CSV table of C-alpha atoms in Angstrom, one decimal:
chain,number,residue,atom,x,y,z
A,848,MET,CA,123.1,56.6,39.2
A,849,PRO,CA,124.2,57.9,42.8
A,850,SER,CA,122.0,56.6,45.5
A,851,THR,CA,121.3,60.5,46.9
A,852,ALA,CA,120.3,61.3,43.4
A,853,THR,CA,117.8,58.2,42.9
A,854,THR,CA,116.3,59.2,46.4
A,855,LEU,CA,115.6,62.8,45.6
A,856,ILE,CA,114.1,61.4,42.1
A,857,SER,CA,112.0,58.9,43.8
A,858,LEU,CA,110.5,61.5,46.4
A,859,SER,CA,109.9,64.2,43.9
A,860,VAL,CA,107.9,61.3,41.8
A,861,ALA,CA,105.9,60.4,44.9
A,862,LEU,CA,105.0,64.0,45.5
A,863,LEU,CA,104.1,64.6,42.0
A,864,ALA,CA,102.1,61.1,41.8
A,865,GLY,CA,100.2,62.0,45.1
A,866,LEU,CA,99.6,65.5,43.6
A,867,LEU,CA,98.1,64.4,40.3
A,868,LEU,CA,96.2,61.6,41.5
A,869,SER,CA,94.4,63.7,44.1
A,870,ARG,CA,92.9,66.0,41.2
A,871,LEU,CA,91.4,62.8,40.2
A,872,ALA,CA,90.1,62.1,43.3
A,873,LYS,CA,88.8,65.5,43.6
A,874,LYS,CA,86.5,64.8,40.3
A,875,ILE,CA,85.1,61.5,41.8
A,876,GLN,CA,84.8,63.4,45.4
A,877,LEU,CA,87.3,61.2,47.3
A,878,PRO,CA,89.5,62.8,50.3
A,879,ALA,CA,92.9,63.6,48.8
A,880,VAL,CA,94.4,61.4,51.3
A,881,THR,CA,93.0,58.3,49.7
A,882,ALA,CA,94.6,59.5,46.6
A,883,TYR,CA,97.9,59.9,48.0
A,884,LEU,CA,97.7,56.2,49.5
A,885,VAL,CA,96.6,54.9,46.0
A,886,ALA,CA,99.5,56.7,44.7
A,887,GLY,CA,101.9,54.9,46.9
A,888,VAL,CA,100.4,51.5,46.2
A,889,LEU,CA,101.0,52.4,42.3
A,890,ILE,CA,104.5,53.5,42.7
A,891,GLY,CA,105.4,51.1,45.8
A,892,PRO,CA,107.4,48.1,45.6
A,893,PHE,CA,104.5,45.5,44.5
A,894,LEU,CA,103.7,47.6,41.4
A,895,LEU,CA,106.2,50.2,39.7
A,896,GLY,CA,108.8,49.8,42.2
A,897,ALA,CA,108.9,45.9,41.5
A,898,PHE,CA,110.7,46.9,38.0
A,899,ASP,CA,113.5,48.6,39.9
A,900,LEU,CA,113.8,51.5,37.6
A,901,PRO,CA,116.0,54.0,39.3
A,902,GLY,CA,114.2,56.8,40.8
A,903,LEU,CA,110.9,55.9,39.1
A,904,GLY,CA,109.1,53.7,41.7
A,905,ILE,CA,109.8,53.0,45.5
A,906,THR,CA,111.3,49.8,46.5
A,907,HIS,CA,111.5,47.7,49.7
A,908,GLU,CA,115.2,49.1,50.2
A,909,GLN,CA,114.0,52.8,49.9
A,910,ILE,CA,111.1,52.2,52.2
A,911,SER,CA,113.3,51.7,55.2
A,912,GLY,CA,115.4,54.7,54.6
A,913,PHE,CA,112.3,56.9,54.5
A,914,GLY,CA,111.6,56.5,58.0
A,915,ILE,CA,112.7,59.9,59.0
A,916,ILE,CA,109.9,61.5,56.9
A,917,ALA,CA,107.2,59.4,58.7
A,918,ASP,CA,108.8,60.4,62.1
A,919,VAL,CA,108.6,64.3,61.2
A,920,ALA,CA,105.3,64.0,59.9
A,921,LEU,CA,103.7,62.2,62.5
A,922,GLY,CA,105.5,64.8,64.8
A,923,PHE,CA,103.7,67.6,63.2
A,924,ILE,CA,100.5,65.8,63.1
A,925,ALA,CA,100.7,65.4,66.9
A,926,PHE,CA,101.6,68.8,67.3
A,927,SER,CA,98.8,70.0,65.4
A,928,MET,CA,96.5,67.8,67.4
A,929,GLY,CA,97.9,69.4,70.7
A,930,ASN,CA,96.0,72.6,69.6
A,931,GLU,CA,92.7,70.7,70.4
A,932,PHE,CA,93.5,70.7,73.9
A,933,ARG,CA,93.0,74.6,74.5
A,934,LEU,CA,91.8,75.3,78.0
A,935,ASP,CA,88.5,77.1,77.3
A,936,GLN,CA,87.6,74.2,74.7
A,937,LEU,CA,88.4,71.5,77.6
A,938,LYS,CA,85.9,73.4,80.0
A,939,LYS,CA,83.2,73.0,77.4
A,940,ILE,CA,83.7,69.0,76.2
A,941,GLY,CA,86.7,67.8,78.2
A,942,LYS,CA,84.6,65.7,80.0
A,943,GLN,CA,82.6,64.2,77.0
A,944,ALA,CA,85.9,63.5,75.2
A,945,THR,CA,87.3,61.6,78.2
A,946,VAL,CA,84.4,59.5,78.7
A,947,ILE,CA,83.9,58.7,75.1
A,948,GLY,CA,87.9,58.5,74.3
A,949,VAL,CA,88.2,55.8,77.2
A,950,PHE,CA,84.9,54.0,77.0
A,951,GLN,CA,84.9,53.3,73.0
A,952,ALA,CA,88.3,51.9,73.2
A,953,ILE,CA,87.9,49.6,76.0
A,954,PHE,CA,84.6,48.5,74.4
A,955,THR,CA,85.9,48.0,71.1
A,956,THR,CA,88.8,45.9,72.7
A,957,LEU,CA,86.1,43.5,74.4
A,958,ILE,CA,84.0,43.4,71.2
A,959,VAL,CA,87.1,42.4,69.2
A,960,ASP,CA,88.5,40.1,71.8
A,961,ALA,CA,84.9,38.2,71.9
A,962,SER,CA,84.7,37.7,68.2
A,963,LEU,CA,88.4,36.5,67.8
A,964,ILE,CA,88.3,34.0,70.9
A,965,GLY,CA,85.2,32.6,70.0
A,966,LEU,CA,86.9,32.3,66.4
A,967,HIS,CA,89.6,30.8,68.4
A,968,PHE,CA,87.5,28.0,69.7
A,969,LEU,CA,86.1,27.3,66.0
A,970,ILE,CA,89.3,26.9,64.3
A,971,PRO,CA,92.2,26.7,67.0
A,972,HIS,CA,94.8,25.7,64.6
A,973,LYS,CA,94.4,29.1,62.7
A,974,VAL,CA,94.0,31.8,65.2
A,975,SER,CA,95.6,31.2,69.0
A,976,LEU,CA,94.2,32.8,72.1
A,977,SER,CA,97.2,35.1,72.5
A,978,ALA,CA,97.0,36.3,69.1
A,979,ALA,CA,92.9,37.2,69.5
A,980,ILE,CA,93.9,39.2,72.9
A,981,VAL,CA,96.6,41.0,71.3
A,982,LEU,CA,94.6,42.1,68.3
A,983,GLY,CA,91.6,43.2,70.5
A,984,ALA,CA,94.3,45.6,72.1
A,985,VAL,CA,95.6,46.9,68.8
A,986,ALA,CA,91.7,47.4,67.7
A,987,THR,CA,91.8,50.5,70.1
A,988,ALA,CA,94.2,52.5,68.0
A,989,THR,CA,92.8,55.2,65.5
A,990,ALA,CA,95.2,57.0,63.0
A,991,PRO,CA,95.1,60.9,63.8
A,992,ALA,CA,96.8,61.5,60.4
A,993,ALA,CA,94.2,60.6,58.2
A,994,THR,CA,91.5,62.1,60.2
A,995,LEU,CA,93.2,65.5,60.8
A,996,MET,CA,94.0,65.8,56.7
A,997,VAL,CA,90.1,65.1,55.8
A,998,VAL,CA,89.3,67.9,58.7
A,999,ARG,CA,92.0,70.1,57.1
A,1000,GLN,CA,91.1,69.5,53.3
A,1001,TYR,CA,87.4,70.2,53.7
A,1002,LYS,CA,87.7,72.8,56.6
A,1003,ALA,CA,85.4,70.8,58.8
A,1004,LYS,CA,83.8,72.6,61.7
A,1005,GLY,CA,81.2,72.0,64.0
A,1006,PRO,CA,80.3,69.8,67.1
A,1007,LEU,CA,81.5,66.5,65.9
A,1008,THR,CA,84.9,67.8,64.6
A,1009,ASN,CA,85.4,69.7,67.9
A,1010,LEU,CA,84.8,66.4,69.8
A,1011,LEU,CA,86.3,63.8,67.4
A,1012,LEU,CA,89.9,65.4,67.3
A,1013,PRO,CA,90.3,65.2,71.1
A,1014,VAL,CA,89.1,61.8,71.0
A,1015,VAL,CA,91.4,60.7,68.4
A,1016,ALA,CA,94.2,62.3,70.2
A,1017,LEU,CA,93.3,60.3,73.7
A,1018,ASP,CA,93.2,57.1,71.7
A,1019,ASP,CA,96.9,56.7,71.8
A,1020,ALA,CA,97.4,57.0,75.3
A,1021,VAL,CA,94.5,54.6,76.2
A,1022,GLY,CA,95.5,52.2,73.5
A,1023,LEU,CA,99.2,51.9,75.0
A,1024,VAL,CA,97.9,50.9,78.5
A,1025,VAL,CA,95.2,48.4,77.1
A,1026,PHE,CA,97.9,47.0,74.6
A,1027,ALA,CA,100.1,46.7,77.5
A,1028,VAL,CA,97.9,44.6,79.8
A,1029,SER,CA,96.9,42.3,76.9
A,1030,PHE,CA,100.3,41.7,75.7
A,1031,GLY,CA,101.4,40.6,79.3
A,1032,ILE,CA,98.5,38.4,79.2
A,1033,ALA,CA,99.3,37.1,75.9
A,1034,ARG,CA,102.8,36.6,76.7
A,1035,SER,CA,102.4,34.8,79.9
A,1036,ILE,CA,100.0,32.3,77.8
A,1037,SER,CA,102.6,31.8,75.4
A,1038,ASN,CA,106.0,32.1,77.0
A,1039,PRO,CA,105.5,31.7,80.8
A,1040,PRO,CA,107.3,32.7,83.1
A,1041,VAL,CA,107.1,36.8,82.6
A,1042,ASN,CA,108.7,39.6,83.8
A,1043,VAL,CA,105.4,41.2,85.3
A,1044,LEU,CA,107.2,44.2,86.7
A,1045,SER,CA,108.4,45.4,83.3
A,1046,ILE,CA,105.2,44.7,81.4
A,1047,VAL,CA,103.3,47.3,83.9
A,1048,LEU,CA,106.0,49.6,84.3
A,1049,GLU,CA,107.0,50.0,80.5
A,1050,PRO,CA,103.7,51.3,79.1
A,1051,LEU,CA,103.1,53.4,82.0
A,1052,LEU,CA,106.6,54.8,81.9
A,1053,GLU,CA,106.2,55.6,78.3
A,1054,VAL,CA,103.1,57.4,78.6
A,1055,ILE,CA,104.3,59.7,81.7
A,1056,LEU,CA,107.8,60.4,80.2
A,1057,SER,CA,106.2,61.0,76.8
A,1058,LEU,CA,104.1,63.7,78.5
A,1059,LEU,CA,106.6,65.0,80.8
A,1060,LEU,CA,109.1,65.5,78.1
A,1061,GLY,CA,106.5,67.5,75.6
A,1062,PHE,CA,105.8,69.6,78.7
A,1063,VAL,CA,109.3,70.6,79.2
A,1064,THR,CA,109.9,71.3,75.5
A,1065,GLY,CA,106.6,73.1,75.3
A,1066,LEU,CA,107.6,75.5,78.1
A,1067,LEU,CA,111.0,76.2,76.2
A,1068,PHE,CA,109.3,76.5,73.1
A,1069,THR,CA,107.1,79.2,74.6
A,1070,LEU,CA,110.2,80.8,76.5
A,1071,CYS,CA,112.3,80.9,73.1
A,1072,GLU,CA,109.6,82.3,70.7
A,1073,ARG,CA,109.6,85.6,72.8
A,1074,PHE,CA,113.1,86.1,71.6
A,1075,PHE,CA,111.7,86.6,67.8
A,1076,HIS,CA,109.3,88.8,66.5
A,1077,SER,CA,109.2,88.3,62.6
A,1078,ARG,CA,106.6,85.6,61.6
A,1079,SER,CA,109.3,83.6,59.7
A,1080,LYS,CA,111.7,83.2,62.7
A,1081,ARG,CA,108.7,82.4,64.9
A,1082,MET,CA,107.8,79.9,62.4
A,1083,ALA,CA,111.3,78.4,62.2
A,1084,VAL,CA,111.5,78.2,66.1
A,1085,SER,CA,108.2,76.1,65.9
A,1086,VAL,CA,109.8,73.8,63.3
A,1087,THR,CA,112.9,73.5,65.5
A,1088,PHE,CA,111.0,72.2,68.8
A,1089,VAL,CA,108.7,69.7,66.8
A,1090,LEU,CA,112.2,68.4,65.5
A,1091,LEU,CA,113.7,68.5,68.9
A,1092,THR,CA,110.8,66.6,70.5
A,1093,VAL,CA,110.6,64.0,67.7
A,1094,GLY,CA,114.3,63.5,68.3
A,1095,ILE,CA,114.7,63.0,72.0
A,1096,SER,CA,111.3,60.5,71.7
A,1097,LEU,CA,113.2,58.5,69.3
A,1098,CYS,CA,115.8,57.5,72.4
A,1099,LYS,CA,115.5,54.4,74.0
A,1100,PHE,CA,117.1,53.4,77.3
A,1101,GLN,CA,117.2,50.3,79.7
A,1102,ILE,CA,117.0,50.4,83.6
A,1103,GLY,CA,117.6,46.6,84.9
A,1104,ASN,CA,114.9,44.8,83.1
A,1105,VAL,CA,112.6,47.6,82.2
A,1106,HIS,CA,112.9,49.0,78.8
A,1107,VAL,CA,112.2,52.8,78.8
A,1108,GLY,CA,111.2,54.8,75.7
A,1109,PHE,CA,108.9,57.7,74.4
A,1110,SER,CA,105.7,58.0,72.2
A,1111,SER,CA,106.6,61.0,69.8
A,1112,LEU,CA,103.0,61.4,69.3
A,1113,LEU,CA,102.0,61.9,72.8
A,1114,ALA,CA,105.3,64.2,73.3
A,1115,CYS,CA,104.4,66.4,70.5
A,1116,MET,CA,101.0,66.3,71.4
A,1117,MET,CA,101.6,67.7,74.7
A,1118,LEU,CA,104.2,70.1,73.2
A,1119,GLY,CA,101.5,71.5,71.2
A,1120,THR,CA,99.2,71.6,74.2
A,1121,VAL,CA,101.3,73.5,76.4
A,1122,PHE,CA,102.2,76.0,73.5
A,1123,CYS,CA,98.7,76.7,72.5
A,1124,ASN,CA,97.6,77.4,76.1
A,1125,THR,CA,100.9,79.5,76.9
A,1126,CYS,CA,101.2,81.9,73.8
A,1127,ASP,CA,98.8,84.3,72.9
A,1128,PHE,CA,99.4,83.9,69.1
A,1129,SER,CA,99.9,80.3,69.0
A,1130,GLU,CA,96.8,79.7,66.7
A,1131,GLU,CA,98.5,82.0,63.8
A,1132,LEU,CA,102.0,80.2,64.3
A,1133,MET,CA,100.5,76.7,64.1
A,1134,ASP,CA,98.5,77.7,60.8
A,1135,ARG,CA,101.7,79.0,59.4
A,1136,ALA,CA,103.6,75.4,60.4
A,1137,ASP,CA,100.7,73.6,59.0
A,1138,ARG,CA,101.2,75.2,55.4
A,1139,TRP,CA,105.1,74.8,55.8
A,1140,THR,CA,104.4,71.0,56.5
A,1141,ALA,CA,102.0,70.1,53.4
A,1142,PRO,CA,104.6,68.5,51.2
A,1143,ILE,CA,105.8,66.5,54.4
A,1144,LEU,CA,102.5,65.2,54.9
A,1145,ILE,CA,101.8,64.4,51.1
A,1146,LEU,CA,104.9,62.4,51.1
A,1147,PHE,CA,104.2,60.7,54.5
A,1148,PHE,CA,100.8,59.4,53.1
A,1149,VAL,CA,102.4,58.3,49.4
A,1150,ILE,CA,105.0,56.3,51.5
A,1151,SER,CA,102.7,54.8,53.9
A,1152,GLY,CA,100.7,53.6,50.7
A,1153,ALA,CA,103.9,52.1,49.4
A,1154,GLU,CA,104.3,50.3,52.8
A,1155,LEU,CA,101.2,48.6,52.4
A,1156,GLU,CA,101.9,44.7,52.2
A,1157,LEU,CA,99.8,43.8,49.3
A,1158,SER,CA,100.8,40.2,49.8
A,1159,VAL,CA,98.6,39.5,52.7
A,1160,PHE,CA,95.7,39.3,50.4
A,1161,GLY,CA,97.4,35.8,49.1
A,1162,GLU,CA,97.0,34.0,52.4
A,1163,LEU,CA,93.2,33.1,52.8
A,1164,THR,CA,93.4,32.6,56.5
A,1165,VAL,CA,94.7,36.1,57.0
A,1166,VAL,CA,91.8,37.4,54.8
A,1167,LEU,CA,89.3,35.6,57.0
A,1168,ILE,CA,90.5,36.2,60.1
A,1169,GLY,CA,91.2,39.9,58.8
A,1170,LEU,CA,87.4,40.3,57.8
A,1171,ALA,CA,86.4,39.4,61.6
A,1172,TYR,CA,88.9,41.8,63.0
A,1173,ILE,CA,87.6,44.6,61.0
A,1174,ALA,CA,83.8,43.9,61.0
A,1175,SER,CA,84.0,43.5,65.0
A,1176,ARG,CA,86.4,46.6,65.4
A,1177,SER,CA,84.1,48.5,63.3
A,1178,LEU,CA,81.1,47.7,65.2
A,1179,GLY,CA,82.9,48.2,68.5
A,1180,LYS,CA,84.1,51.8,67.3
A,1181,TYR,CA,80.6,52.6,65.9
A,1182,PHE,CA,78.3,51.3,69.1
A,1183,GLY,CA,81.1,52.0,71.6
A,1184,ALA,CA,80.8,55.9,70.5
A,1185,GLY,CA,77.4,56.0,70.2
A,1186,ILE,CA,76.7,54.4,73.6
A,1187,SER,CA,79.3,56.7,75.2
A,1188,SER,CA,78.3,60.2,73.5
A,1189,ARG,CA,74.7,59.1,74.2
A,1190,MET,CA,75.9,58.8,78.1
A,1191,THR,CA,77.3,62.2,78.0
A,1192,HIS,CA,74.3,63.8,76.6
A,1193,CYS,CA,76.0,64.7,73.1
A,1194,ASP,CA,74.3,66.0,70.1
A,1195,SER,CA,72.3,63.5,68.1
A,1196,ASN,CA,74.6,63.8,64.9
A,1197,ILE,CA,77.6,63.0,67.2
A,1198,VAL,CA,75.6,59.9,68.4
A,1199,LYS,CA,75.1,58.8,65.2
A,1200,TYR,CA,78.1,59.8,63.1
A,1201,LEU,CA,81.3,59.8,65.7
A,1202,GLY,CA,82.2,56.3,65.5
A,1203,ILE,CA,82.1,56.0,61.6
A,1204,THR,CA,85.0,58.7,62.0
A,1205,LEU,CA,87.0,56.6,64.4
A,1206,LEU,CA,87.7,53.9,61.6
A,1207,PRO,CA,90.9,54.8,60.4
A,1208,GLN,CA,94.0,53.1,61.5
A,1209,ALA,CA,97.5,52.9,60.8
A,1210,GLY,CA,100.8,54.1,62.6
A,1211,VAL,CA,100.1,53.2,66.3
A,1212,ALA,CA,98.4,50.2,65.5
A,1213,LEU,CA,101.4,48.9,63.2
A,1214,GLY,CA,103.8,50.1,66.0
A,1215,MET,CA,101.8,47.7,68.4
A,1216,ALA,CA,101.8,44.9,65.7
A,1217,ILE,CA,105.9,45.1,65.5
A,1218,LYS,CA,105.8,44.9,69.2
A,1219,ALA,CA,103.7,41.7,69.2
A,1220,THR,CA,106.2,39.9,66.9
A,1221,GLU,CA,107.9,39.1,70.6
A,1222,LEU,CA,105.4,36.4,70.6
A,1223,GLY,CA,106.9,34.6,67.6
A,1224,ALA,CA,104.3,32.6,65.4
A,1225,ASP,CA,101.4,34.2,67.3
A,1226,GLY,CA,103.2,37.8,66.9
A,1227,ALA,CA,103.2,37.2,63.2
A,1228,ILE,CA,99.7,36.2,62.6
A,1229,VAL,CA,98.8,39.7,64.7
A,1230,ARG,CA,101.2,41.3,62.1
A,1231,ASN,CA,99.8,40.2,59.1
A,1232,ILE,CA,96.1,40.7,60.5
A,1233,THR,CA,97.3,44.3,61.3
A,1234,LEU,CA,98.8,44.9,57.9
A,1235,PHE,CA,95.5,43.6,56.2
A,1236,ALA,CA,93.5,45.9,58.2
A,1237,VAL,CA,95.6,48.7,57.7
A,1238,LEU,CA,95.4,48.3,54.0
A,1239,VAL,CA,91.4,48.4,54.3
A,1240,TYR,CA,91.0,51.0,56.8
A,1241,GLU,CA,93.4,53.5,55.2
A,1242,ILE,CA,91.8,53.1,51.9
A,1243,VAL,CA,88.1,53.1,53.2
A,1244,GLY,CA,88.5,55.1,56.5
A,1245,PRO,CA,89.0,58.6,55.0
A,1246,PHE,CA,86.0,58.5,52.7
A,1247,LEU,CA,83.8,57.2,55.5
A,1248,THR,CA,85.0,60.0,57.6
A,1249,LYS,CA,84.3,62.6,55.0
A,1250,VAL,CA,80.7,61.1,54.6
A,1251,ALA,CA,80.3,61.2,58.4
A,1252,LEU,CA,81.2,64.8,58.6
A,1253,THR,CA,79.4,65.9,55.8
A,1254,LYS,CA,76.0,64.2,57.1
A,1255,ALA,CA,76.7,65.8,60.6
A,1256,GLY,CA,76.9,69.2,58.7
A,1257,ASP,CA,80.5,69.9,59.7
A,1258,ILE,CA,81.5,69.7,56.1
A,1259,LYS,CA,79.8,72.5,53.9
A,1260,ALA,CA,79.2,72.3,50.2
A,1261,GLU,CA,81.2,75.0,48.4
A,1262,GLY,CA,81.6,76.2,45.1
A,1263,LYS,CA,84.9,75.6,43.2
A,1264,THR,CA,87.7,77.9,44.4
A,1265,SER,CA,91.0,78.3,42.6
A,1266,ALA,CA,94.2,80.4,43.5
A,1267,ARG,CA,94.3,81.5,39.5
A,1268,GLY,CA,90.7,82.2,39.7
A,1269,ASN,CA,91.2,84.3,43.2
A,1270,ARG,CA,94.0,86.6,41.3
A,1271,ALA,CA,91.9,87.0,38.5
A,1272,HIS,CA,89.1,88.7,40.5
A,1273,GLN,CA,91.6,90.8,42.4
């Protein structure tokens, strides 16, 4: 069977598997994003994909070719997150979001570092000092995709949701800086001497250039949409600029010993922020773009589920260190968010439940883990622990986010709704 035909059939099977499993998830009151991830595991290379049946599963070879779907999906997710940085909203919660975003990330790093460095002294041959330090930085990252999908599915609305999305968005920028410092320390321990200039400059340039890219494309986006008046063409313009920003973000170049790159998440987030603050009807356009991208996001999560490495369960060391990492990171997120939200005089429900909603972890953490492989054997440990944690967090995290938002009163109990039922009553 031609490869194009096989790819298209595999993608349709992935989409259908995610949709069908989401119906089952609804029956047992699980978020749809959990169903999509489980569907990916079922049709992925460790189960159905292992039989190498053309078009009926996802193989390891196919996953590498689906990278463009992940890039585009994350671009639209970040674009939507930019909508949470409206100036009128930031005037109310900007200070709280900034303090909580920075404090809980650093607090989590310190807790994970303390836990894993302690483990290093107990079993030095299993987890090195370098790996422990890097894992502390990886722990800062929170997955915006899973959180946003839960918020959308249940139409969560309230004080916790209003604060949660900006805090999750800030995690990427804070995490990059913390990772740069920790990775520099780890590399100096593992492979001295090191280029301190590149270690300091690379992450700072990545953050600054990504925000600058998003700012420029955001201004161009606002300028271009004024030439169009129909809703369909304006939506097409919004898709165009998200794809353009993602495309430019994937470009990398080198100046001397310094590698320069972009974060598509930060760039697309800034694109959305600039647009929502300069266009009067941006909210309507963003809502239409969200509907257009629904199938892409389902595919993204199904493919993410297929990418999860079940083989990490076969290594007892990875499981034990992974459990220590998960426990310490969870405590860091929970208490870090609780302490900082209490410091900024947040609502009691935010103090109690914000930390739980920050547990999901995926893309940004995996990107950090891939960078950590430059440490050699220490980097391999970081990668495996991160894969183990992502597997657990991505399956359990969305459900815990739903529970926390429900307890806080941001998710309201609703009766059953159906498009068919709505038509019948019209």
